[in-house]
Tab-separated table of C-alpha atoms in Angstrom:
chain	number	residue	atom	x	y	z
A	363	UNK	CA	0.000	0.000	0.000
A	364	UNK	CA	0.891	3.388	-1.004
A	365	UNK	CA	0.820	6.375	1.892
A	366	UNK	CA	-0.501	9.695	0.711
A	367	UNK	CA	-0.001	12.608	1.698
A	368	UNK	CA	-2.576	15.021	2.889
A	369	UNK	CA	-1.360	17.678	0.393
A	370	UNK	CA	-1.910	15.563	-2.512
A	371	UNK	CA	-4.200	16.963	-5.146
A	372	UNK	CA	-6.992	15.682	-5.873
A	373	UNK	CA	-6.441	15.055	-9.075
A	374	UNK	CA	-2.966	12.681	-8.819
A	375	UNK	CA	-4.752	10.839	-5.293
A	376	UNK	CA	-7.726	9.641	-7.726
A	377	UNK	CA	-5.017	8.924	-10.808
A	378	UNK	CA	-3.205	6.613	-8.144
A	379	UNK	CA	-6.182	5.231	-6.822
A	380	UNK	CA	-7.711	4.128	-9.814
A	381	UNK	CA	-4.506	1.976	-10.696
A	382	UNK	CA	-5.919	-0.170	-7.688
A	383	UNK	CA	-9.157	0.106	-7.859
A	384	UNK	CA	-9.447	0.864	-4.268
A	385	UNK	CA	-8.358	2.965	-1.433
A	386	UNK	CA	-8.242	2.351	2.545
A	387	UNK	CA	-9.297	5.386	4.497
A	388	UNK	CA	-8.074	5.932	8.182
A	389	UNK	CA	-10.260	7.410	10.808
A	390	UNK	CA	-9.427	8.410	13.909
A	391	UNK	CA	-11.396	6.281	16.691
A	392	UNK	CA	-11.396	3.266	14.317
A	393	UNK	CA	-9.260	0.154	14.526
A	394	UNK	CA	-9.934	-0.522	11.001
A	395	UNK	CA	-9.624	1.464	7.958
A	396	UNK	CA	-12.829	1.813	5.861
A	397	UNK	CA	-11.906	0.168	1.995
A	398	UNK	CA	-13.622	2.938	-0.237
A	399	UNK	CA	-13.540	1.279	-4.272
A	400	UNK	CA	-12.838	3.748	-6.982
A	401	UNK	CA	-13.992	3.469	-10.063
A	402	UNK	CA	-12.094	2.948	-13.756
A	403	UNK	CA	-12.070	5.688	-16.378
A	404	UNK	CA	-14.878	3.377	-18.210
A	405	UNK	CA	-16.908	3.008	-15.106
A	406	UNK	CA	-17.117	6.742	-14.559
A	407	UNK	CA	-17.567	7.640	-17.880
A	408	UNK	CA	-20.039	4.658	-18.707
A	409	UNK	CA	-23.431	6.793	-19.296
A	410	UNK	CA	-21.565	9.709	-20.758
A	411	UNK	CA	-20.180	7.429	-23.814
A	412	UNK	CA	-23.453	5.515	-24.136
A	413	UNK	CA	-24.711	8.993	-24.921
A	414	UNK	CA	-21.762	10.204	-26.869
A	415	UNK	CA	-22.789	7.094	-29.382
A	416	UNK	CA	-26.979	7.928	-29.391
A	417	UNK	CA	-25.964	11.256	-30.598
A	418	UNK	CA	-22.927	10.217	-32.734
A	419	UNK	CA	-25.467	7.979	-34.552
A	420	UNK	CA	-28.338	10.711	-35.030
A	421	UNK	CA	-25.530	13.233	-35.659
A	422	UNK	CA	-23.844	10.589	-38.570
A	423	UNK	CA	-27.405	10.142	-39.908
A	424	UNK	CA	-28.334	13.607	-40.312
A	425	UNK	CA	-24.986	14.547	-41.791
A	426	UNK	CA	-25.480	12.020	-44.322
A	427	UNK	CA	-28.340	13.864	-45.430
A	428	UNK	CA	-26.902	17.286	-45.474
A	429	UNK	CA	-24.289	16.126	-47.218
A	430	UNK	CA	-26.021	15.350	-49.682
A	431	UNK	CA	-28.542	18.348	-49.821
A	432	UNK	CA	-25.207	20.444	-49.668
A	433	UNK	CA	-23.848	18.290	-52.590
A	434	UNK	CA	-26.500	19.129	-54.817
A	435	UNK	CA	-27.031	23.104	-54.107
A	436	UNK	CA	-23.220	22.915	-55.393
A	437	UNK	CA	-23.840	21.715	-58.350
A	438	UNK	CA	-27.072	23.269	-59.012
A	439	UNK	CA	-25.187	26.675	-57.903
A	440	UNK	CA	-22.205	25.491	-60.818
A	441	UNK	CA	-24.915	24.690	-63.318
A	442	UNK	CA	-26.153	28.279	-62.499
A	443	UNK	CA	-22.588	29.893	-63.083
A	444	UNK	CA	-22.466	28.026	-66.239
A	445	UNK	CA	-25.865	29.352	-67.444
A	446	UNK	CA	-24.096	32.975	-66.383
A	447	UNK	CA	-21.032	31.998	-68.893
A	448	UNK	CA	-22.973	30.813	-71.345
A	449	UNK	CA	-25.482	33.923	-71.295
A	450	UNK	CA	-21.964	36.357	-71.497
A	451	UNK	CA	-20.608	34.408	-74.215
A	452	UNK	CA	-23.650	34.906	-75.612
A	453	UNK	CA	-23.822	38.702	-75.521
A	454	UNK	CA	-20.326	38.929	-76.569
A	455	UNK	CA	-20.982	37.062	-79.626
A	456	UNK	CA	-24.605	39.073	-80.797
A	457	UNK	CA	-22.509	42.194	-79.960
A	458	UNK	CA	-19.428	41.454	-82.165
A	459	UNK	CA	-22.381	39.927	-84.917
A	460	UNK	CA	-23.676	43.042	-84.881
A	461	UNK	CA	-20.893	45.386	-84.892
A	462	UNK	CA	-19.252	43.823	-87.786
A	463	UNK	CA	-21.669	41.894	-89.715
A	464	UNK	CA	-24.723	44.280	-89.673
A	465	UNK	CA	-25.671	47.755	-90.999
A	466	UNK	CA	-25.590	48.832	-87.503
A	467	UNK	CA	-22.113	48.958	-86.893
A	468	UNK	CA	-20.166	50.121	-83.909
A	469	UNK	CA	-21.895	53.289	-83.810
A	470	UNK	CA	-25.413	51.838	-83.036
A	471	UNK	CA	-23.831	49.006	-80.859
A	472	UNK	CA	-21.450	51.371	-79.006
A	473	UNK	CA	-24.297	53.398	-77.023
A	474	UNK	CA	-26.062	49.998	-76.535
A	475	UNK	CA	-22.844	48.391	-74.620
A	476	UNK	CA	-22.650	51.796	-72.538
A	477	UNK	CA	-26.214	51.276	-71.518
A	478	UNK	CA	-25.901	47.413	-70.975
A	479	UNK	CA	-22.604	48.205	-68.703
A	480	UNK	CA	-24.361	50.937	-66.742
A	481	UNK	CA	-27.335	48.595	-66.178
A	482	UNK	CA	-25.250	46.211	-64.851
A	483	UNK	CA	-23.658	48.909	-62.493
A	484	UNK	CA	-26.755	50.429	-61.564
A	485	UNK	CA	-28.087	46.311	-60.640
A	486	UNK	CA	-25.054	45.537	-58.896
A	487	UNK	CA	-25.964	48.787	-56.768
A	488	UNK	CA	-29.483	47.724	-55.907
A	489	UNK	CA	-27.716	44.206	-55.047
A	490	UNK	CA	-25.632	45.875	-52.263
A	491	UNK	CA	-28.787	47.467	-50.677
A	492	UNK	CA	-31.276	44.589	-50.848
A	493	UNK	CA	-28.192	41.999	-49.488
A	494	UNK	CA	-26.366	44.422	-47.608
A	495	UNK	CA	-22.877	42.979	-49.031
A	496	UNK	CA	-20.544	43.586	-52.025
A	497	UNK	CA	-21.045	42.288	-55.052
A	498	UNK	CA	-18.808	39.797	-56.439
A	499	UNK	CA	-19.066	36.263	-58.227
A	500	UNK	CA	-18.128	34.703	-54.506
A	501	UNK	CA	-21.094	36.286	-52.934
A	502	UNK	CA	-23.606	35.366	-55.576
A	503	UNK	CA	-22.313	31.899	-55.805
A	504	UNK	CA	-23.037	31.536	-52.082
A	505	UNK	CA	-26.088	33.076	-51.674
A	506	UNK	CA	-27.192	30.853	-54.605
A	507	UNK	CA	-25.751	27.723	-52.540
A	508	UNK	CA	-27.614	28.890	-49.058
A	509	UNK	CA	-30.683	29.311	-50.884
A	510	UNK	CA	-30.583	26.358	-52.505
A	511	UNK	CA	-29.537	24.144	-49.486
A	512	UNK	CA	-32.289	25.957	-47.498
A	513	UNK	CA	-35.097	24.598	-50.426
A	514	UNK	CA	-33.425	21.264	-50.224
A	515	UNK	CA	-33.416	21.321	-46.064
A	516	UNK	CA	-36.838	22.179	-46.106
A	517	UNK	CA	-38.025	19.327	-48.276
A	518	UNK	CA	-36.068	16.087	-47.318
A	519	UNK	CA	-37.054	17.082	-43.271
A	520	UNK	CA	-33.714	17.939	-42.281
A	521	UNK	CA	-33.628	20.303	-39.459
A	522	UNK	CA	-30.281	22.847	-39.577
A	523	UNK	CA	-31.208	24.112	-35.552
A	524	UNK	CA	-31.427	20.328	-34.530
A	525	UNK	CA	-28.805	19.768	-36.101
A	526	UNK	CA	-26.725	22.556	-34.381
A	527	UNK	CA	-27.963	21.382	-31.093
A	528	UNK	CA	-26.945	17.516	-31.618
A	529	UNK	CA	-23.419	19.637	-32.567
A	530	UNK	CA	-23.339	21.321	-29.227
A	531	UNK	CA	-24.844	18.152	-27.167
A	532	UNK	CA	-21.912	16.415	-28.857
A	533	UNK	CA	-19.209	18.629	-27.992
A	534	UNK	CA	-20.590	18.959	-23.826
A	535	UNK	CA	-20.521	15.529	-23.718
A	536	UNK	CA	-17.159	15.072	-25.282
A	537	UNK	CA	-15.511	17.573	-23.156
A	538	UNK	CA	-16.494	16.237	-19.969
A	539	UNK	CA	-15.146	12.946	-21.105
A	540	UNK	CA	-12.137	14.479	-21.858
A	541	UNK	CA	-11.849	16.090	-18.541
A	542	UNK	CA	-12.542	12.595	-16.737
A	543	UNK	CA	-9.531	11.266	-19.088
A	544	UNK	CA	-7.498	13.713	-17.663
A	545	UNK	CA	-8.246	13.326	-14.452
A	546	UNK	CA	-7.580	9.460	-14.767
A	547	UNK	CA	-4.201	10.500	-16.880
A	548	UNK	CA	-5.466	7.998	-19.614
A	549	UNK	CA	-5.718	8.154	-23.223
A	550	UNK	CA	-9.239	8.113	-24.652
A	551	UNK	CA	-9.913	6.569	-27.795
A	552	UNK	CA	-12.569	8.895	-29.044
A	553	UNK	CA	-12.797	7.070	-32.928
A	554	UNK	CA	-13.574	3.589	-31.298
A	555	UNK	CA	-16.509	4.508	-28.409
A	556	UNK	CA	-18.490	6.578	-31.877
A	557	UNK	CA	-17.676	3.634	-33.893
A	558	UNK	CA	-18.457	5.800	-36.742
A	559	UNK	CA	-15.163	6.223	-38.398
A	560	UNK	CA	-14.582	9.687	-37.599
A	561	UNK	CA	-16.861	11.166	-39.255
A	562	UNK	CA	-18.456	12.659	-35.948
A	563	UNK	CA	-15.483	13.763	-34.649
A	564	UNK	CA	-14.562	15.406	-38.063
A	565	UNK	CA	-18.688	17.261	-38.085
A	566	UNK	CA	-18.063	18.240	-33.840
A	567	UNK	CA	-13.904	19.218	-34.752
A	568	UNK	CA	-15.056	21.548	-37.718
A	569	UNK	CA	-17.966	23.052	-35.738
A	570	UNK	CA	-15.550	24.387	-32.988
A	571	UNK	CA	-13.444	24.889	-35.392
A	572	UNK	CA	-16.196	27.414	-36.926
A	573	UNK	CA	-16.961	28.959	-33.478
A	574	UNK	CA	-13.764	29.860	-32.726
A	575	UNK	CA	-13.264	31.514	-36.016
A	576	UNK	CA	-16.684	33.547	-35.244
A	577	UNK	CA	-15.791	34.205	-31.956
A	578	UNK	CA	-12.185	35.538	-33.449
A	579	UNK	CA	-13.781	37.834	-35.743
A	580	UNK	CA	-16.523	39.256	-32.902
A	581	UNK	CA	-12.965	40.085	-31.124
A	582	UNK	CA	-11.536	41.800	-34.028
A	583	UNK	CA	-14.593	43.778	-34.740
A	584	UNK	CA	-15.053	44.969	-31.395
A	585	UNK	CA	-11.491	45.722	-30.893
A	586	UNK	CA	-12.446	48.445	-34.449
A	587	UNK	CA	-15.144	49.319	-32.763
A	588	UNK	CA	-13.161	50.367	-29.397
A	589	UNK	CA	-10.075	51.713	-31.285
């Protein structure tokens, strides 16, 4: 038997313990010291993984299905960007047809491309103030994808606020294992107790991974706002 010390922290006493399995605690007046048992890192953490796995199961299922909603409003969103290519090529060719192979000419077509450019400029305007954000092929390929994996949400059932709360659930309940494993001073195996391959940990790792960049960005544009 080991002797501890009463300065030992908390923390190494139950790492010891656990080794054993078991401690003897001496109290004055008594002969004989009371055995107290201590439980393993897979005792302790018993219901916490059975409930890691429920979720890791709903939260593999429904990111099955947004995966493939999302996989779809991307290519709907490139068959849109094509349609936008094809529609410039388009215009480039009826103006050039026109300039060259018509009466018209350039001085017809020239006023016509002014107006067609300042159209554009003039849409591109009302763009800013209805979406309140620049305009650029980047932020009219993603509004196209978010709209289209909203549609697509919306009709196969999947729910994108359940979903973030499975996310959070998740991530509680895998930080409080992880605490318990470092209490214990073990290793967890987080892969094996989802028994899903990773691909929850990847969907929880990638959502903090999002919240810190959010949170990062709050920081930055309050520290603006301040300076």
């Amino acid at each position: 038997l080991v002797r501890f010390s009463p300065a030992t922290e908390m923390g190494d006493f139950l790492r010891d313990a656990s080794k054993a399995g078991f401690f003897l605690l001496q109290i004055s007046g008594l002969s004989t010291p009371i055995r107290v048992s201590v439980p393993s890192f897979s005792d302790r953490t018993f219901f916490l993984r059975q409930r890691l796995r429920t979720l890791s199961a709903q939260i593999a299922a429904d990111g099955d299905l947004k995966a493939s909603c999302d996989a779809l409003a991307q290519r709907g969103a490139q068959r849109v960007a094509i349609t936008g290519f094809i529609a410039l090529l388009s215009w480039w060719g009826a103006v050039t047809w026109a300039t060259f192979w018509t009466p018209l000419g350039w001085d017809v077509m020239e006023p016509v491309t002014y107006l067609v450019g300042l159209s554009g400029v003039i849409s591109g305007y009302l763009w800013f103030l209805y979406h309140n954000r620049e305009v650029s092929y980047r932020s009219v390929l993603h509004l196209t994808v978010s709209r289209r994996q909203m549609r697509l949400y919306e009709e196969r059932g999947f729910e994108l606020e359940r979903w973030h709360e499975l996310l959070e659930e998740g991530k509680a309940v895998r930080r409080e294992i992880r605490a318990v494993a470092e209490e214990y001073g073990v290793r967890w195996d987080e892969r094996g107790d989802e028994g899903m391959e990773g691909r929850v940990k990847k969907a929880l790792d990638e959502h903090e991974e999002k919240e810190e960049r959010s949170e990062k960005c709050r920081g930055e544009e309050e520290e603006e706002e301040t300076g």
